[in-house]
Every structure is written in C-alpha cells, then in structure tokens.
Amino acid sequence: DAKTTQPTSMDCAEGRAANLPCNHSTISGNEYVYWYRQIHSQGPQYIIHGLKNNETNEMASLIITEDRKSSTLILPHATLRDTAVYYCIVPRYKLIFGTGTRLQVFP
Amino acid sequence: EAGVTQFPSHSVIEKGQTVTLRCDPISGHDNLYWYRRVMGKEIKFLLHFVKESKQDESGMPNNRFLAERTGGTYSTLKVQPAELEDSGVYFCASSRYDRGGGGYTFGSGTRLTVV
C-alpha cells in the first residue's frame, strides 16, 4: 500500500464543514484513494473513494489534487454523530489501516 | 440487503480455552476478510478468503488461529488455546469483487476478552 499521512486529531464545530487532509505522495497512477471511518468501537464504515476526479456522495466529498499526491475528505455539515476516527487508505491488494485522524465534533 | 453478521458480539473466556468466532458475509460476496483490533493498536489485517480458498493469510499471528470458510459461505475463526494477548475486537468484512481494498462492508465485530 502507498503510505498515507494524516493529522492525528482534529476538532470541528457542529454544523460546520470538516476538512480532513491526507498526503499520499507515493501513490501510483492506477491506485485509488479510499476513506473509511470507525465510530467508537463499531466496524469500519466505507465513506467514499476516488481515482483522480473529485467525488461526492450522500456522506461526503473527496477532493483529490491534480498531482494526486494529496486529498481532502469533506463532511459538509458535521454532526455529533460524525465523531470518529477517519482513515485515508491507498490499498494495493487489501485495506491496511493506519492510525487515522480522530475527528471530534463539538456542539 | 442484510449486512455482514458476526457472532457472538461478546465473548469472555479463560486463558487456555477455545473460542470460535463466526462471520456471515453479505450473500453473493465471494471475498471475506478478517481483521483484529487490539486495544490501543491499529486495526490489523488477518486474512482474506476468495470463496473457500485462502488468498492471503499473511496477517495471521500464529498457529493458534485457524480460519475456515467451508462451501464459500460463512467463515469461522478459531483461537485454540486462547492467550491473554488475543483479547481485542475481531472484525469481518466482505466484498463482491476484489478491488484491492474497495467496497468492503464490515460487521459490528466480536469483542473477545481472555482472562
């Protein structure tokens, strides 16, 4: 897997956009960027993935830089239930979880 | 569609005993994965089945762990004999295609406590 680097933790006010950055400078041309999250001790949950174009679904948006060396996950209107650990993963053959970013959404 | 189901949700056993965890993947998903999270550590990959075959078992910690997927449907993960360091949450995931990481659906996990 291409190595990813994420901040250890972030805070976000409820209702505001949460922007979670990820660096993946060693990504190869055909490798996707995946985002998952783990809320408390639940099973990890798939959020979104992308290759080179920006992506949006009902949960989040994914912005990938033109050189594909970094990306940002955007939760447009964070709620308290979005408090979780967010993982940015560039898998080669399987999902390998790093330490992720612990997002705390506060009232 | 029904999600990935794991049971039991919790298990407390004594050191030296045997425990079997079960995972029922989403129907039609040929790929099944086991992961484990030990307290304070990262979620670690254990192994990957494609139907009934072990595609990758590089993450299995030692020979006390045995995973099976007879018939390519549900899977079991047996720990025998259990040790204190086996405590943690064991997650199962499944996917229809092996996209190399994408589209996994995880179960809620089995919390194993070895005392």
Tab-separated table of N, CA, C and O in Angstrom, chain A residues 2 8-9 15 20 25 28 34 41-42 50 55 58 61 63 77 81 85 87 90 93-94 103-104:
chain	number	residue	atom	x	y	z
A	2	ALA	N	0.413	2.243	-0.737
A	2	ALA	CA	1.103	3.526	-0.682
A	2	ALA	C	0.920	4.116	0.708
A	2	ALA	O	-0.153	4.047	1.289
A	8	THR	N	-3.143	13.590	13.437
A	8	THR	CA	-3.594	12.682	14.486
A	8	THR	C	-5.014	12.999	14.933
A	8	THR	O	-5.822	12.101	15.154
A	9	SER	N	-5.314	14.284	15.067
A	9	SER	CA	-6.637	14.653	15.551
A	9	SER	C	-7.049	16.007	14.991
A	9	SER	O	-6.202	16.817	14.593
A	15	GLY	N	-22.246	21.482	12.579
A	15	GLY	CA	-22.841	22.305	11.542
A	15	GLY	C	-21.838	22.897	10.568
A	15	GLY	O	-22.223	23.349	9.481
A	20	LEU	N	-10.756	17.012	6.200
A	20	LEU	CA	-9.724	16.103	6.701
A	20	LEU	C	-8.696	15.854	5.594
A	20	LEU	O	-9.018	15.261	4.566
A	25	SER	N	1.901	10.811	-1.203
A	25	SER	CA	2.807	11.244	-2.265
A	25	SER	C	3.370	10.094	-3.094
A	25	SER	O	3.881	10.321	-4.195
A	28	SER	N	0.492	5.451	-6.912
A	28	SER	CA	0.730	5.119	-8.321
A	28	SER	C	-0.461	5.546	-9.161
A	28	SER	O	-1.540	5.816	-8.637
A	34	TYR	N	-9.126	5.593	-0.790
A	34	TYR	CA	-10.348	5.210	-0.084
A	34	TYR	C	-10.386	5.889	1.280
A	34	TYR	O	-9.359	6.072	1.924
A	41	SER	N	-16.459	1.884	18.764
A	41	SER	CA	-15.923	0.544	18.574
A	41	SER	C	-16.724	-0.243	17.544
A	41	SER	O	-16.637	-1.470	17.493
A	42	GLN	N	-17.463	0.468	16.704
A	42	GLN	CA	-18.209	-0.207	15.639
A	42	GLN	C	-17.255	-0.677	14.550
A	42	GLN	O	-16.070	-0.325	14.540
A	50	GLY	N	-11.921	7.560	-4.680
A	50	GLY	CA	-11.712	8.262	-5.936
A	50	GLY	C	-10.367	7.927	-6.544
A	50	GLY	O	-9.468	7.442	-5.857
A	55	GLU	N	-15.050	13.482	-6.103
A	55	GLU	CA	-16.213	12.635	-5.950
A	55	GLU	C	-17.098	13.165	-4.835
A	55	GLU	O	-16.607	13.766	-3.875
A	58	GLU	N	-23.632	10.844	-0.698
A	58	GLU	CA	-24.529	11.367	0.325
A	58	GLU	C	-23.812	11.594	1.658
A	58	GLU	O	-24.332	12.290	2.518
A	61	SER	N	-17.634	14.529	0.415
A	61	SER	CA	-16.977	14.842	-0.851
A	61	SER	C	-15.500	14.533	-0.706
A	61	SER	O	-14.929	14.641	0.386
A	63	ILE	N	-11.883	15.512	-2.473
A	63	ILE	CA	-11.147	16.373	-3.384
A	63	ILE	C	-9.739	15.822	-3.520
A	63	ILE	O	-9.035	15.681	-2.514
A	77	HIS	N	-21.504	19.303	6.553
A	77	HIS	CA	-22.189	19.824	7.744
A	77	HIS	C	-22.025	18.793	8.858
A	77	HIS	O	-22.883	17.929	9.044
A	81	ARG	N	-22.646	12.954	15.480
A	81	ARG	CA	-22.510	11.545	15.110
A	81	ARG	C	-21.364	11.290	14.137
A	81	ARG	O	-21.049	10.132	13.840
A	85	VAL	N	-12.904	8.038	14.070
A	85	VAL	CA	-11.555	8.009	13.501
A	85	VAL	C	-11.698	7.796	12.001
A	85	VAL	O	-12.373	6.853	11.569
A	87	TYR	N	-9.994	7.166	8.293
A	87	TYR	CA	-8.821	6.544	7.694
A	87	TYR	C	-8.765	6.828	6.196
A	87	TYR	O	-9.732	6.584	5.469
A	90	VAL	N	-4.708	3.974	0.700
A	90	VAL	CA	-4.424	3.708	-0.711
A	90	VAL	C	-4.023	2.247	-0.789
A	90	VAL	O	-2.854	1.908	-0.643
A	93	TYR	N	-3.468	-4.314	-2.478
A	93	TYR	CA	-4.159	-5.593	-2.574
A	93	TYR	C	-5.201	-5.778	-1.492
A	93	TYR	O	-6.058	-6.642	-1.596
A	94	LYS	N	-5.107	-4.985	-0.424
A	94	LYS	CA	-6.051	-5.110	0.664
A	94	LYS	C	-6.012	-3.827	1.482
A	94	LYS	O	-5.114	-3.019	1.365
A	103	LEU	N	-11.484	12.662	14.603
A	103	LEU	CA	-12.285	13.878	14.458
A	103	LEU	C	-13.254	13.978	15.622
A	103	LEU	O	-14.048	13.065	15.862
A	104	GLN	N	-13.181	15.088	16.325
A	104	GLN	CA	-14.116	15.363	17.420
A	104	GLN	C	-15.006	16.505	16.973
A	104	GLN	O	-14.531	17.616	16.719
